[in-house]
């Protein structure tokens, strides 16, 4: 019996209809493609009315196959599959044609767009006839979740899930959770102390019965898939036994080795060779920095071991690989600071009193190396004037195209703190002032009133080459003031560079481990930039916070919570649908050549030595189809992408390429004597 | 063979995770490129059966574009390497069948490379335009010369083609 | 290694010290600089604002001649480098302009296809020869000598010779390899005034004063140049700058190749010492015992 195909062409407002003659495509498909019994166009096919129309047609016209030509299947394939299902049609008897992303948005003229649309619709219509009803399988969702990254985003996500009663593994690379936020002094625009709002969350997470905190640990390997990931975590040797350590801190006090703290104190302060990054660290258990430890380097010292009241020091400790099962993964791996030395004309690393934003955070911080006193590198002189340079490494084609989103506000915050703590004049050199969140613009106005100076223009250079006595001994900021239309040279004592927020250096590597991709710049790619910002293309893997793009603390917290909510949904549902797109082997016809065996990266193909044939373990198959293409006997079938279906699609998309008197398929219907039944 | 009004028909097989998405991204960014490539989605470049290519050519395509994730970035670990191996064998065969080298090409484009995918399509279409139409279906009419050539190929590869027991 | 070489107009007379030292250093480093046949002036700085097509064609003529000889064309003067690189880039990016220029060149049976990479001598020495080989040739390390490398503008802007546009480092590295104390002074890529002395002495001398002052502030013994124009401006006008600003600069301005030659053990005379107006040899003798001995 011939199939009864329904074809539906969406206008998507003018998104498709602007460059594709949708009425013509619908008319043409109805008149020319064999077995098409209904062909319609509609303003918004994904709207409830559009879906209702399809559902009604399926029932009324007894459609056995449906094709929708609209946007990318990555956006609305699910929507229309559900519509089919609602009308009693197996959802895998539906195919979606990408007329927007692949046609109307990339074509200049309507004629070419319409022709391309016809070819793609023909391909779908031919393909869909060979599609087969499939039943998805379901797997149980393991209730535990892995959260990678212990900054504010990861903490928020972990706490949301743990409070809802679900177990969480929180993995953090450094010895303590807290992330960058722990380094900040105040937070804009409310100016509440960063530590005061962060540390309660840190200790709550540290003590939570549902959170297993794995600090000084890194993600080693991820296998499995949504609902049932298997994860290996490398717990680096701390050389301090966590269960014995009370966190008294006497080892850190007595350790004779003092080194510059390049991480937490951004190079401005010191720490010991056995250390926690900061006093409120969670967990309180310190780690030994092997590179700088006298015992590890020279074989003697052991002061920490001698003073430890609980004998918690273990110099023989080894890295440990921990294997865990989780249902979902949230990546909240954060950002790194742009290397300001890459903009040599601003003198960072060369001119002593040029600081980065992170250094300045520590300089302002009451718990920082200067106890919150804003002083120059000599450690005592208060600056009489400070220049803050925006967009260092951001919005710059030489480095990063993106806006780092937080620097304008952070610069205003710095301005406020300098004006509050010193008598200095503060100059902000900005390209555009971006203060577009709640209470941000108000904060900007406040700083204008407080007397911070604003110069619009990109700074050309920071130099110590004085041209006149006024500039002698100062750092001169040379800039074109684009509001005055003039070159200005402003001598100051101190310069703060607002370095860009950049993706972590190993973001891509970690993404690959979890099966998700990055943008060219290195930000994790979300499933949809507007409508699905925390899910990724890989089921069960979510992203939150600055690893997805530069953002401020409120946005990070919101995303952390959002990712947790998505995971909770999965856990509550308990089961997750697995696409039935898997390979299967017709064992009757299998010759047992075993060519396919080694092609499968998941070891999903098993050889039966008794029967001398291979078979696919469908729960392990991920449906890539490599074995299907490789089988010399052609007895492996890839569900939903089988040869018949793809050949038919090739046939369809080339309907207009065949030599005269082609071999049926599309365009053959016109030759049919009988009119289409209505 | 080439003529200025010639609009080649090209089939593009793209993997679901990288290249198909790159094409989606090119669309979202409204990057314009020639309309000649008709994209067919497969889950992975590893699914690309050489028969898809010969089928497309035999149905009148003037060129075939294959695209997948960058080596090392395959959604299915390393299946794109298998696609690459197969591609080279296929090229060898197509050369023996007299299909110009430029007509079938494999590209690596990640989901982030919308612009680069559009560039690849633009470049590929221009190259095929230069070559002119393929007219493969017409060429398959029986001819002694062709049959002889085919037999010669079979003979040359006899040993390799034999399935080891 | 063999390179096509474009000397430009200054090398023979004005910058004879550059010429002789460059050839001596090239010999030590086994670099063959084959002067291209029948070259013409690069048009220097002003010609481009007069008539772009003519200016470009004048430059392109040299590129076309070089194309027949090598795929790399080395210039020793920053302005020559800048003009050659600029026209090469323009012709690769602007098909219409390329056609027009080639039309002009066809009058002399020449055509530039775009196959030449324009290089500056400094980049060739630093990148192609490299640290290892250069260090091997040092027989008289420049220990104790404080040199201020001066890049000027045209070698790094708009088309850099291969170094950072804003804060170039190649010459800094080169002299570190040779054992000198390199002065990291902030104005090393600022302008020397170019042809401004002919237009406004006041403006030009102020630019020169800043350069000289900064080198003095950083306690440099000498400034090293990679462009004949820079050398001439800073050297020849030094007394006038002193006159205008009441300063007392006595800063030797030399070519970088002269000091490379000294480090390689060549005699000062063989690398053109004595041709500069502010004498360099006394400073060299004072600082380097090996030279005076």
mmCIF file of C-alpha atoms in Angstrom, chain A residues 342 344-345 350-351 460-468 472 489, chain C residues 164 166-167 184-187 190 206-207 209-210 213-214 217-218:
data_model
loop_
_atom_site.group_PDB
_atom_site.id
_atom_site.type_symbol
_atom_site.label_atom_id
_atom_site.label_comp_id
_atom_site.label_asym_id
_atom_site.label_seq_id
_atom_site.Cartn_x
_atom_site.Cartn_y
_atom_site.Cartn_z
ATOM 1 C CA UNK A 342 50.152 40.568 25.736
ATOM 2 C CA UNK A 344 52.983 45.463 25.996
ATOM 3 C CA UNK A 345 52.223 49.126 25.356
ATOM 4 C CA UNK A 350 57.633 46.315 33.005
ATOM 5 C CA UNK A 351 56.310 49.336 34.850
ATOM 6 C CA UNK A 460 47.482 54.207 23.172
ATOM 7 C CA UNK A 461 50.182 53.641 25.742
ATOM 8 C CA UNK A 462 51.233 53.868 29.330
ATOM 9 C CA UNK A 463 54.749 55.196 29.573
ATOM 10 C CA UNK A 464 57.248 56.594 32.019
ATOM 11 C CA UNK A 465 58.890 58.757 29.351
ATOM 12 C CA UNK A 466 58.132 62.246 30.636
ATOM 13 C CA UNK A 467 57.885 65.162 28.256
ATOM 14 C CA UNK A 468 57.749 67.910 30.857
ATOM 15 C CA UNK A 472 58.445 63.443 35.760
ATOM 16 C CA UNK A 489 48.383 62.773 28.350
ATOM 17 C CA UNK C 164 55.026 43.183 18.007
ATOM 18 C CA UNK C 166 53.281 48.177 19.737
ATOM 19 C CA UNK C 167 56.372 47.097 21.574
ATOM 20 C CA UNK C 184 64.139 48.701 27.935
ATOM 21 C CA UNK C 185 63.187 52.314 27.288
ATOM 22 C CA UNK C 186 59.612 53.210 26.469
ATOM 23 C CA UNK C 187 59.972 55.199 23.249
ATOM 24 C CA UNK C 190 58.180 56.260 18.546
ATOM 25 C CA UNK C 206 60.928 67.886 19.869
ATOM 26 C CA UNK C 207 60.372 64.308 18.691
ATOM 27 C CA UNK C 209 64.616 65.328 21.959
ATOM 28 C CA UNK C 210 62.145 62.861 23.488
ATOM 29 C CA UNK C 213 66.143 62.153 26.556
ATOM 30 C CA UNK C 214 64.587 58.776 27.179
ATOM 31 C CA UNK C 217 67.217 58.693 31.324
ATOM 32 C CA UNK C 218 67.713 54.994 30.979
#
